[in-house]
Every structure is written in structure tokens, then in C-alpha cells.
Short mmCIF file of N, CA, C and O in Angstrom, two decimals:
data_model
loop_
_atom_site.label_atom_id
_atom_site.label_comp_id
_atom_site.label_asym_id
_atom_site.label_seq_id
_atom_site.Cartn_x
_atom_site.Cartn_y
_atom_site.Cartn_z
N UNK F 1 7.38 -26.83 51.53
CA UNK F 1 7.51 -27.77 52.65
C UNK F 1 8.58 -27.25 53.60
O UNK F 1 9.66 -26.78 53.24
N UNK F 2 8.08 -27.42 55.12
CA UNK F 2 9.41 -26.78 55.65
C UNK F 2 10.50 -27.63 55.94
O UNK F 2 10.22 -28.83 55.95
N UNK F 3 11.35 -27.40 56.11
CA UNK F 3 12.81 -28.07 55.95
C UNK F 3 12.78 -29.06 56.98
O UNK F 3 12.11 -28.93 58.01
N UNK F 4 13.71 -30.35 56.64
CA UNK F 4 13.65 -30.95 58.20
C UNK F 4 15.55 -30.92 58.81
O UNK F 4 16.62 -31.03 58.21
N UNK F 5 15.09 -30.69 60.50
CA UNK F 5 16.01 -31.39 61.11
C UNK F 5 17.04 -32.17 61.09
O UNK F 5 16.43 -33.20 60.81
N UNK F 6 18.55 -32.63 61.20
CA UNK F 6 19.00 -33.92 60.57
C UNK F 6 17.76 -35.38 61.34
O UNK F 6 17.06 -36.21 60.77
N UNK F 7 17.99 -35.10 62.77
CA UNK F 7 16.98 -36.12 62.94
C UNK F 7 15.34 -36.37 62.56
O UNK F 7 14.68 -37.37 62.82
N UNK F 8 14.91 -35.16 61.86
CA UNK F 8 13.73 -35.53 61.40
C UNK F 8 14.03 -36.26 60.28
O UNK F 8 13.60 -37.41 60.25
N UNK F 9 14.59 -35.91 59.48
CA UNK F 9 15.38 -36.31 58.37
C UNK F 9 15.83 -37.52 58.35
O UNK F 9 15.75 -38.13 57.28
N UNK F 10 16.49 -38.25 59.65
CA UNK F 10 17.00 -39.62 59.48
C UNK F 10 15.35 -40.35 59.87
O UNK F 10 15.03 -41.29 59.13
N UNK F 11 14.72 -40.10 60.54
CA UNK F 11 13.85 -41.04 60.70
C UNK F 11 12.64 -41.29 59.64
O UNK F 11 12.11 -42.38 59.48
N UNK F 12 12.18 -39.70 58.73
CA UNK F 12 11.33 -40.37 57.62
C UNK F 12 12.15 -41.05 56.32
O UNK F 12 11.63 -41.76 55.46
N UNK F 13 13.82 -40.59 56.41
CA UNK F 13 14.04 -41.89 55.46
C UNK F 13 14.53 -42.85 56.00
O UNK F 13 15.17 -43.62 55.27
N UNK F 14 14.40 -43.20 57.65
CA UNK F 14 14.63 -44.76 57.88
C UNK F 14 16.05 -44.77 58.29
O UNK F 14 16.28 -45.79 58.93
N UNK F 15 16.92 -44.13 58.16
CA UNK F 15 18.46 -44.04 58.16
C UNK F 15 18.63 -43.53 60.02
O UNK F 15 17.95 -42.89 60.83
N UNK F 16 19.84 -44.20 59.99
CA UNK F 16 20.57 -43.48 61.41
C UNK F 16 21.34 -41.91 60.76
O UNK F 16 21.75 -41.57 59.65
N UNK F 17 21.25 -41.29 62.00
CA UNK F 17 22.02 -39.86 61.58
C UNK F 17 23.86 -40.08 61.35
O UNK F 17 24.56 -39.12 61.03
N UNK F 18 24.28 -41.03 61.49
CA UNK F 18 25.85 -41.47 61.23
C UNK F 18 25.39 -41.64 59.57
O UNK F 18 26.13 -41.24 58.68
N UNK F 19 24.30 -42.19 59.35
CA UNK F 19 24.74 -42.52 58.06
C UNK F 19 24.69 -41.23 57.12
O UNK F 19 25.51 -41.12 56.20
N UNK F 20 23.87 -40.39 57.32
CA UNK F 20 23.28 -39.36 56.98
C UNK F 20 24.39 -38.38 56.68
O UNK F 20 24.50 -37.72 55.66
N UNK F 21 25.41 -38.39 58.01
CA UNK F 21 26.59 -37.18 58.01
C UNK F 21 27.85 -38.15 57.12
O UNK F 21 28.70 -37.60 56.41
N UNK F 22 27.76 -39.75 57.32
CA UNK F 22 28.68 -40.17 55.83
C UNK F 22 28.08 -39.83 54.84
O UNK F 22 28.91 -39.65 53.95
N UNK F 23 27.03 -39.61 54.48
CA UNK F 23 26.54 -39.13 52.80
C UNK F 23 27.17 -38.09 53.15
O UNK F 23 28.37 -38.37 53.20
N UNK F 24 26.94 -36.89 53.45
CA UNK F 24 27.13 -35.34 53.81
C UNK F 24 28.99 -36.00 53.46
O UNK F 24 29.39 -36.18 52.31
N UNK F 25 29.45 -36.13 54.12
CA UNK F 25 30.81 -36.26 53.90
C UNK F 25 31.19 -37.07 52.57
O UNK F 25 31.95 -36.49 51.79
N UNK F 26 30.76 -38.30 52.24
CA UNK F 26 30.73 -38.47 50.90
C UNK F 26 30.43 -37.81 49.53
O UNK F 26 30.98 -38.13 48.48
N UNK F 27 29.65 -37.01 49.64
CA UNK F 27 29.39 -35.44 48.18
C UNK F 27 28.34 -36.22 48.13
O UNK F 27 27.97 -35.96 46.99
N UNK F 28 27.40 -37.21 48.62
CA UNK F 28 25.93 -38.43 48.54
C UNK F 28 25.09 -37.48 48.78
O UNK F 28 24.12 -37.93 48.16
N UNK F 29 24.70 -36.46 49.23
CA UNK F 29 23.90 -35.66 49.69
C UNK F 29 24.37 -34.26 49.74
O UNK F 29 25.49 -34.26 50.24
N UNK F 30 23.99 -33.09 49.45
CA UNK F 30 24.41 -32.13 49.46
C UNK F 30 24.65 -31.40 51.27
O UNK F 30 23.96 -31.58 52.27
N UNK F 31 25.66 -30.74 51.12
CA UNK F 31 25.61 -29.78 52.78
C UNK F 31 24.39 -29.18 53.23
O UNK F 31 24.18 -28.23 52.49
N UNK F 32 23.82 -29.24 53.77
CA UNK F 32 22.60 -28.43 54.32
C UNK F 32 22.69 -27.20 54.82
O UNK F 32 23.54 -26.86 55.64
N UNK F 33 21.64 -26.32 54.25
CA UNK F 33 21.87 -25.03 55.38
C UNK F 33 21.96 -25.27 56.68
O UNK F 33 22.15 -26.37 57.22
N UNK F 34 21.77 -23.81 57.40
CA UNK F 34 22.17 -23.78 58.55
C UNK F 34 20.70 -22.53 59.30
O UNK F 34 20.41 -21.42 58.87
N UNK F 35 20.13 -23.21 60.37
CA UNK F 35 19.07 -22.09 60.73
C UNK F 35 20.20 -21.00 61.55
O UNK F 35 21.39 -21.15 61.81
N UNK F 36 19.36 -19.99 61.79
CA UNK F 36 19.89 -18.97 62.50
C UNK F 36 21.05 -19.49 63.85
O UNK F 36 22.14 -19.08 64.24
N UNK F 37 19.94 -20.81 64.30
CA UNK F 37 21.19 -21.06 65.81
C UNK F 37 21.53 -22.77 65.18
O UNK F 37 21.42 -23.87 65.71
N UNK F 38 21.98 -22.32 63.80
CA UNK F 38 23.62 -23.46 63.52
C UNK F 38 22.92 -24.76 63.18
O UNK F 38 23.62 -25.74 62.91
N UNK F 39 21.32 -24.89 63.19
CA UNK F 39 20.71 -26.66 62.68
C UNK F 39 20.84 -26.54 61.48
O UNK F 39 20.78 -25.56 60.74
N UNK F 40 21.08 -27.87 61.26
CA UNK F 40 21.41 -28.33 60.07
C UNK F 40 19.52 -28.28 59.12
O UNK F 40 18.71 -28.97 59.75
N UNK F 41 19.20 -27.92 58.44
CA UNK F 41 17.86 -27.91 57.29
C UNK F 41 18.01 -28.21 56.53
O UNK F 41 18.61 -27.48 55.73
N UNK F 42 17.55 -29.72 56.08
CA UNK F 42 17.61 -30.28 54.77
C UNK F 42 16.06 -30.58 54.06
O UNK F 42 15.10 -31.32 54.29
N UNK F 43 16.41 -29.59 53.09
CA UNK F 43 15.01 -29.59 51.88
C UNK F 43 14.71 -30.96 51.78
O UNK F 43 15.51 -31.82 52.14
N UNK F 44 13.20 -31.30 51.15
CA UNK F 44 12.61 -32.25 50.72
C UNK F 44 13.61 -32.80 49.95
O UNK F 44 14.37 -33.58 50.53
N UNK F 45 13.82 -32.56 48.66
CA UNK F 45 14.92 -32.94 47.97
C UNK F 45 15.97 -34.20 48.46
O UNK F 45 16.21 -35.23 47.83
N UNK F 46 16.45 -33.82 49.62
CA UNK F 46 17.59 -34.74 50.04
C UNK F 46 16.62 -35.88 50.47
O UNK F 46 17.32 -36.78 50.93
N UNK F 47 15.32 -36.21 50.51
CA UNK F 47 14.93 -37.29 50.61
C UNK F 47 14.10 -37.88 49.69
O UNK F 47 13.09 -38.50 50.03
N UNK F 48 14.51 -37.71 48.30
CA UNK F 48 14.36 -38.31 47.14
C UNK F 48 15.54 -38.70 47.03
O UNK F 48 15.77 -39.86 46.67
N UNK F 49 16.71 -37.66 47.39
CA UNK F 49 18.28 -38.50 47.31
C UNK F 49 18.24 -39.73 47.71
O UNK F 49 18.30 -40.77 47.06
N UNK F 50 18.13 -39.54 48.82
CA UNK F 50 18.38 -40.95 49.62
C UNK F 50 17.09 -42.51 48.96
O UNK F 50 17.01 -43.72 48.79
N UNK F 51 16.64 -41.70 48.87
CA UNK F 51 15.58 -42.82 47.88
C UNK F 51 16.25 -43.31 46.86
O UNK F 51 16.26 -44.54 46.76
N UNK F 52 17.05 -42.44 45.76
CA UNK F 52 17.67 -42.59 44.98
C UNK F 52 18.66 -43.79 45.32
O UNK F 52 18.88 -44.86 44.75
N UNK F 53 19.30 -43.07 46.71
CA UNK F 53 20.75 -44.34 47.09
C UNK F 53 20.62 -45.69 47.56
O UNK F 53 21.40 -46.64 47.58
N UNK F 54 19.49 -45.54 47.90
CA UNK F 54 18.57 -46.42 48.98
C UNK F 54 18.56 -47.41 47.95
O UNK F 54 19.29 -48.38 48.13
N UNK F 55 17.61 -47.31 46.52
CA UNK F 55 17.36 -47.76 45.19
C UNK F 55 18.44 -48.46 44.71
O UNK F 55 18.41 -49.67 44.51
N UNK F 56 19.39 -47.76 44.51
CA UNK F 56 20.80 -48.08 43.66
C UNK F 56 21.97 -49.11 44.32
O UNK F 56 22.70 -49.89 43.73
N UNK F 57 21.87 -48.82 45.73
CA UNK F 57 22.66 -50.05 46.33
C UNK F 57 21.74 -51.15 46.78
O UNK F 57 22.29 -52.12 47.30
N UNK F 58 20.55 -51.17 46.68
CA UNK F 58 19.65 -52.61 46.46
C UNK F 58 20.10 -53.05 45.06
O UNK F 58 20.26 -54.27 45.01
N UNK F 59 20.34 -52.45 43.97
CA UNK F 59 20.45 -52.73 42.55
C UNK F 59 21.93 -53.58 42.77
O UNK F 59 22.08 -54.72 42.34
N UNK F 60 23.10 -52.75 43.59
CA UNK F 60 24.52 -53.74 43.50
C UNK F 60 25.32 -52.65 43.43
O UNK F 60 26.54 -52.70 43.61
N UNK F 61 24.43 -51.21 43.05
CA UNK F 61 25.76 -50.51 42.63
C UNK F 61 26.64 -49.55 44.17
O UNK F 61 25.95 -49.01 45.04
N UNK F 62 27.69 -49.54 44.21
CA UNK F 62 28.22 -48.63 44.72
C UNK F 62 28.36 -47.38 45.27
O UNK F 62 28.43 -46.35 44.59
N UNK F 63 28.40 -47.43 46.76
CA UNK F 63 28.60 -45.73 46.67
C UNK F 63 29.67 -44.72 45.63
O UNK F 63 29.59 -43.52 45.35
N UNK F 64 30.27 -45.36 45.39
CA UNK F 64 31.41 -44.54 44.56
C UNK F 64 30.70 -44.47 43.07
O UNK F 64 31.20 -43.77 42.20
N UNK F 65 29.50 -45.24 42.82
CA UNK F 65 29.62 -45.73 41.33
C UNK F 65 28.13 -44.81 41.44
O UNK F 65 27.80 -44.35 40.35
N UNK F 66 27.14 -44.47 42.68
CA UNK F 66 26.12 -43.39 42.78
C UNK F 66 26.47 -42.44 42.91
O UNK F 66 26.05 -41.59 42.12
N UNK F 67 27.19 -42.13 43.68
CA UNK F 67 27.99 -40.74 43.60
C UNK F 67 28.25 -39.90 41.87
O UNK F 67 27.66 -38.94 41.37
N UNK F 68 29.30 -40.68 41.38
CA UNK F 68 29.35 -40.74 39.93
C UNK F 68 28.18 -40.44 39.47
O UNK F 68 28.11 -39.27 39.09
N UNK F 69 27.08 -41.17 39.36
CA UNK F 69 25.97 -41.02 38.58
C UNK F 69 25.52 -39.26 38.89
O UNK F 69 25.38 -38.38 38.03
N UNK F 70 25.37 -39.15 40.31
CA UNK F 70 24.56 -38.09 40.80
C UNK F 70 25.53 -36.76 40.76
O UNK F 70 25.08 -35.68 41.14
N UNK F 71 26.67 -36.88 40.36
CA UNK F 71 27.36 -36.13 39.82
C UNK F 71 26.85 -35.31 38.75
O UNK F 71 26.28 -34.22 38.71
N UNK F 72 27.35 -36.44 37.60
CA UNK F 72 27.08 -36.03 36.21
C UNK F 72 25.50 -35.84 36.09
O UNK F 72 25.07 -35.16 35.16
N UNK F 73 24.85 -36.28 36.77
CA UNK F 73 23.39 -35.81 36.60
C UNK F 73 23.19 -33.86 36.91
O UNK F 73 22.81 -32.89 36.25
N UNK F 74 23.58 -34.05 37.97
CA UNK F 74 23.79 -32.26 38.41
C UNK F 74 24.08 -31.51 37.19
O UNK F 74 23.32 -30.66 36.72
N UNK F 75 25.65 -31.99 36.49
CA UNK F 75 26.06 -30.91 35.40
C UNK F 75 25.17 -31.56 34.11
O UNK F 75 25.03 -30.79 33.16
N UNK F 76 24.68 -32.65 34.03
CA UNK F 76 23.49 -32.66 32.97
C UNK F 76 24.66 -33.77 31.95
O UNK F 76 24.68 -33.65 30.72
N UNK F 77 25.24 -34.43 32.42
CA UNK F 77 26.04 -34.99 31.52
C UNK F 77 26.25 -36.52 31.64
O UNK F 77 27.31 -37.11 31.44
N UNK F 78 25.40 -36.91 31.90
CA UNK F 78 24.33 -38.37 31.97
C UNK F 78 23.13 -38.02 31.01
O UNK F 78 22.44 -37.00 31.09
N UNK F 79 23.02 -38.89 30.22
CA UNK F 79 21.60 -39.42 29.73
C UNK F 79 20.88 -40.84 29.94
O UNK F 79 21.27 -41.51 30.90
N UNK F 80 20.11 -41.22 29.31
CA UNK F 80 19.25 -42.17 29.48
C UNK F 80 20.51 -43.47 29.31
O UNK F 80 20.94 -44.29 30.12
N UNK F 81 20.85 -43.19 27.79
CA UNK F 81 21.65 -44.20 26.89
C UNK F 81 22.62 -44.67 27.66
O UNK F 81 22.89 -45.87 27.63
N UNK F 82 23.43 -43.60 28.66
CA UNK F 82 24.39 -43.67 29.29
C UNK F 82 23.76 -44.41 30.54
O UNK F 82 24.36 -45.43 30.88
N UNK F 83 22.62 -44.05 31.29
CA UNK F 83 22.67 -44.74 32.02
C UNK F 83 22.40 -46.01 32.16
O UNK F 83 22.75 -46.67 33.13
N UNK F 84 21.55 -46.57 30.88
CA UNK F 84 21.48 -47.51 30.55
C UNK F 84 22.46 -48.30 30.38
O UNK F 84 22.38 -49.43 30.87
N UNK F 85 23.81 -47.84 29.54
CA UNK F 85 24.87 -48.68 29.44
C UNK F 85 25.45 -49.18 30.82
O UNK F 85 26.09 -50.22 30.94
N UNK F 86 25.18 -48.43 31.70
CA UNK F 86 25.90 -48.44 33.12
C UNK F 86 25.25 -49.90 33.68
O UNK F 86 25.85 -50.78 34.28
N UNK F 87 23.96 -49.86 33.33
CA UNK F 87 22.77 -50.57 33.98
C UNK F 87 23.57 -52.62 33.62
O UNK F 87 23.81 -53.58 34.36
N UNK F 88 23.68 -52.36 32.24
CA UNK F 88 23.99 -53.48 31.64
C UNK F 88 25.24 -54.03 31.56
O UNK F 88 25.59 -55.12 31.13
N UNK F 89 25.87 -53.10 32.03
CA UNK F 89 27.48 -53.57 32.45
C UNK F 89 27.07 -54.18 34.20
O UNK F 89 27.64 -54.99 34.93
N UNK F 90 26.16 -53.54 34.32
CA UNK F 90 26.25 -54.12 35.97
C UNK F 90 25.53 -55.68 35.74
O UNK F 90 25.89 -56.81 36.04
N UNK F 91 24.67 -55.29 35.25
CA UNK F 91 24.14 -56.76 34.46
C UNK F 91 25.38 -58.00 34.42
O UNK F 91 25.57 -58.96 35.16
N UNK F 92 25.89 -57.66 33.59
CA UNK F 92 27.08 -58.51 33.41
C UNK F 92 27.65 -58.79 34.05
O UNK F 92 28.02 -59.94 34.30
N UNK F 93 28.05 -57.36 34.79
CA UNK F 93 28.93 -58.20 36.41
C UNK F 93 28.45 -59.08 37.24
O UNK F 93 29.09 -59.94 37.86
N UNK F 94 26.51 -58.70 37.28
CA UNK F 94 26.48 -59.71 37.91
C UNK F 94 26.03 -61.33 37.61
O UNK F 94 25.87 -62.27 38.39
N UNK F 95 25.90 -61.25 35.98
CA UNK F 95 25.53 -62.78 35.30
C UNK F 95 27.30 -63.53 35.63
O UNK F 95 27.40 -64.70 36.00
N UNK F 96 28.21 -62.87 35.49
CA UNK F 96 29.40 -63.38 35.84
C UNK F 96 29.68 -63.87 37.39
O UNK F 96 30.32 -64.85 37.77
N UNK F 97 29.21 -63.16 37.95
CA UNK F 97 29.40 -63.42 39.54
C UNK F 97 28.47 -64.45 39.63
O UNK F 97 29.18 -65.28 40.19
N UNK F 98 27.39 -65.01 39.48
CA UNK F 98 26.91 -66.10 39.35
C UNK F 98 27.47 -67.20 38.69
O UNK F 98 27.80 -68.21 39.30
N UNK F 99 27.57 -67.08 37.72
CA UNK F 99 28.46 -68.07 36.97
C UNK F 99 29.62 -68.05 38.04
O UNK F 99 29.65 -69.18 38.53
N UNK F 100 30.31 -67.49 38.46
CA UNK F 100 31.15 -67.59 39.55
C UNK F 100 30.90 -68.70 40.88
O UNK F 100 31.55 -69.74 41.03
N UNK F 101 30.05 -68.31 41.57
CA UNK F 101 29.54 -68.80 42.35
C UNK F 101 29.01 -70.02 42.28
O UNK F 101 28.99 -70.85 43.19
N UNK F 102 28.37 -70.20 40.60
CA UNK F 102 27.79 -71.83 40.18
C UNK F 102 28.99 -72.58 40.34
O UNK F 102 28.96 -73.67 40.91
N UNK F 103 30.27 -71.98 39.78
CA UNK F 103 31.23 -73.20 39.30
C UNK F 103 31.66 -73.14 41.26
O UNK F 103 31.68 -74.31 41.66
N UNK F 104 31.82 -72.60 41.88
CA UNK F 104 31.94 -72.94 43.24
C UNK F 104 31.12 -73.30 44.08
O UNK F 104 31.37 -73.18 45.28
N UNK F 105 29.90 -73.85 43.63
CA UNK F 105 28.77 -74.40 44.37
C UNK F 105 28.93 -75.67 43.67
O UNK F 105 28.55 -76.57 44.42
N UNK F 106 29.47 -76.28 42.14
CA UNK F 106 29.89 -77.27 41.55
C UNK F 106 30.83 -77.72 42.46
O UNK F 106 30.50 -78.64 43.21
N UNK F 107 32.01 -77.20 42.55
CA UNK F 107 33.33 -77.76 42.80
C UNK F 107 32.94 -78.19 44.79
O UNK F 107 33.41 -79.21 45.29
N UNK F 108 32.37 -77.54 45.32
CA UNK F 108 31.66 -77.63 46.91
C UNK F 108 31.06 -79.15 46.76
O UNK F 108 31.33 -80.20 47.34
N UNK F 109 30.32 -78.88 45.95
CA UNK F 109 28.91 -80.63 45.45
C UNK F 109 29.98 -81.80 45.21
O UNK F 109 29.95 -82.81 45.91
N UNK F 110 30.97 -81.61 44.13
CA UNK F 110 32.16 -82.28 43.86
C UNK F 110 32.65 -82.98 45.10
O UNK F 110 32.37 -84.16 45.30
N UNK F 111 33.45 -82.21 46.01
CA UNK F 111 34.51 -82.42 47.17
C UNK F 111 33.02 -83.03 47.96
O UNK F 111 33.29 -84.22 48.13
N UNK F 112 32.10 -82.88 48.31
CA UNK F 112 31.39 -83.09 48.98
C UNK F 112 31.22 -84.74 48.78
O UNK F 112 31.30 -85.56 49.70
N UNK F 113 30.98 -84.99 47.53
CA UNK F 113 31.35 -86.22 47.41
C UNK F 113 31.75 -87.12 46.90
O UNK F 113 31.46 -88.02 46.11
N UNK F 114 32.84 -86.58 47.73
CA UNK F 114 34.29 -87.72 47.13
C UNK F 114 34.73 -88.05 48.57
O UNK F 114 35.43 -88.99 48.97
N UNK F 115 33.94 -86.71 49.48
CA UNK F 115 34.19 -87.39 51.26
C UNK F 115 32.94 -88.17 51.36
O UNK F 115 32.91 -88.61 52.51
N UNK F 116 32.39 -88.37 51.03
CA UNK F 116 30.95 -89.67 51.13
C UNK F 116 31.23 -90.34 50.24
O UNK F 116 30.17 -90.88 49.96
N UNK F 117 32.06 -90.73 49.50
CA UNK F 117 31.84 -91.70 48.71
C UNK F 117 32.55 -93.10 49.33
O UNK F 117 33.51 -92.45 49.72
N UNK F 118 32.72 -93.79 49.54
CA UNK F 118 33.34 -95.41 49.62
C UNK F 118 34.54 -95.54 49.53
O UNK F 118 35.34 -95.71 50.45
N UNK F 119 34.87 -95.44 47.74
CA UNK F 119 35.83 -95.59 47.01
C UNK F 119 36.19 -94.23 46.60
O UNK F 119 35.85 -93.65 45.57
N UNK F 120 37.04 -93.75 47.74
CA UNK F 120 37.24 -91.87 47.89
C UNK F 120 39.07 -92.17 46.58
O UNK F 120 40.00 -92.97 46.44
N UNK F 121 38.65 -91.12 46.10
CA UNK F 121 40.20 -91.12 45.24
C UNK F 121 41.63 -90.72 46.54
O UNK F 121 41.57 -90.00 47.53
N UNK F 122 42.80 -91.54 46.00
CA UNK F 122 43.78 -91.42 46.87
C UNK F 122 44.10 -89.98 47.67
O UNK F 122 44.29 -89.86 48.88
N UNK F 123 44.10 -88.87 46.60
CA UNK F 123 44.36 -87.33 47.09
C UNK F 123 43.42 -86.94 48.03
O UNK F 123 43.73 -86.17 48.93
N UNK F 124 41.89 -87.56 47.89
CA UNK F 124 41.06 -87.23 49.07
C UNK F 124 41.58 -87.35 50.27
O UNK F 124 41.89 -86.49 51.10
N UNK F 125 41.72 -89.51 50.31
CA UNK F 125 42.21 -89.76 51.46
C UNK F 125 44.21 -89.42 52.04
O UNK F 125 44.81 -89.84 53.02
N UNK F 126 44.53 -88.78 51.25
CA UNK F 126 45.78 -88.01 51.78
C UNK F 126 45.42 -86.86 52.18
O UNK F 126 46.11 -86.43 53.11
N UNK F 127 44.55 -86.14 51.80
CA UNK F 127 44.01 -84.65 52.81
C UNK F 127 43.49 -85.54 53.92
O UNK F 127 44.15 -85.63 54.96
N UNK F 128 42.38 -86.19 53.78
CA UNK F 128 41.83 -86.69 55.39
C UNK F 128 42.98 -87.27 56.07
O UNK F 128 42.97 -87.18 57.30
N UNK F 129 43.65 -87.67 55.70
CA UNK F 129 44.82 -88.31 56.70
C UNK F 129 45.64 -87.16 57.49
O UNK F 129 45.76 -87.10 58.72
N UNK F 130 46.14 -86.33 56.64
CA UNK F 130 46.85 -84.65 56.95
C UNK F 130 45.59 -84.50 58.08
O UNK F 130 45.90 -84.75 59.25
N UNK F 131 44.38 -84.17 57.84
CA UNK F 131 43.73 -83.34 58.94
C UNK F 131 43.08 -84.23 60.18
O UNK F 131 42.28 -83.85 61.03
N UNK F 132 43.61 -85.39 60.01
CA UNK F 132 43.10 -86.67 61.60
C UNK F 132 41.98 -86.38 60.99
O UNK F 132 41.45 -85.44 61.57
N UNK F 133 41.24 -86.81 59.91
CA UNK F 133 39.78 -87.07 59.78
C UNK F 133 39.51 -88.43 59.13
O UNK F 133 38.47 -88.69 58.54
N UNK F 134 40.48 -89.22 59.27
CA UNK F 134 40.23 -90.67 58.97
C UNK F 134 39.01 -91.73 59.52
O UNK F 134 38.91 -91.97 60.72
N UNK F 135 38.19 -92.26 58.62
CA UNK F 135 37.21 -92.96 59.23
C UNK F 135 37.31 -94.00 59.98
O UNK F 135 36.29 -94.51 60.46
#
């Protein structure tokens, strides 16, 4: 396949060329050759990368935490097991961040009403008083 362009390159994977030269500057993508008059030629390859990154920060993970991966993949020092473990720690982070978010979508529902309620507890109506929101 012949090589593409950076801008051929940003447009069949969808990307602006800023983002393209932050991968390049991030180690996210490898340096590209160079044609005779100085264009940048990036193999097919770099657009499975970006598929790859494309993939992985829909998942939650990180540029710093793909990078990593696509690292140790190069020297062969990732496996399945490993990446799996990676997979399920992210898991976790994010069953926690929910649970996060529940108990602050609780405590939101809570305050919510205790300002609609009638018979509002005293500390309510001492914040509404502090902010001139007295009924």
C-alpha cells in the first residue's frame, strides 16, 4: 500500500492533523519517514494505531495508560493475562466512580428535598436565609 500524506492520513482516520503531530510527539504513533522533498509518509500501520487509540480512550483509558500498553507490546512484554488484568482494574475504577456518582446523585435528590419540603429542617432554612432565598 502506498504510504499516506499526514493529511491523507488525518482524514481516513477522521482526526485533525494537530492531533496527529500530538501522537507523533507523545511516542502514540511512531515518527514517519520522510519522502525525498521532507513529507512526512505514514505506513498503513499507523492507522490501525490510531484505531487502537481511538478504541482505548472510548474504553476510559488514558493516553499515558495506551502509550504504556503500546510500549510493552513493541518489546513483547504484555500478554493477554496482563492485559486483561489492566482491563479489570479499569473495571473497578469505573464500578467505583459510579458508586461515586450514585451517592452524589443521592445526596443532590436529598438537598433537593428538603428545599421543597414544608417542614424544611432548621440548617436548610439557615443556608436559605445566608443566600436571600427565603420564601
Amino acid at each position: 500500500m502506498t504510504p499516506y500524506l499526514r493529511s491523507e492520513l488525518a482524514k481516513e482516520a477522521q482526526l485533525n492533523m494537530e492531533t496527529l503531530r500530538f501522537y507523533e510527539k507523545k511516542g502514540l504513533i511512531p515518527l514517519p519517514q520522510r519522502s525525498a522533498g521532507g513529507y512526512r509518509l505514514y505506513p498503513e500501520e499507523t492507522l490501525l494505531r490510531i484505531a487502537f487509540i481511538r478504541n482505548a480512550k472510548s474504553c476510559g483509558f488514558t493516553l499515558q495508560e495506551i502509550k504504556k500498553a503500546l510500549v510493552k507490546s513493541a518489546d513483547r512484554s504484555i500478554g493477554i493475562s496482563d492485559f486483561i488484568a489492566v482491563i479489570e482494574r479499569k473495571i473497578t475504577a469505573v464500578d467505583l466512580e459510579i458508586a461515586r456518582r450514585n451517592e452524589t446523585r443521592s445526596q443532590l435528590e436529598a438537598l433537593k428535598f428538603g428545599l421543597l419540603s414544608h417542614d424544611r429542617h432548621p440548617g436548610v432554612q439557615d443556608t436559605l436565609a445566608m443566600l436571600n432565598m427565603n420564601d
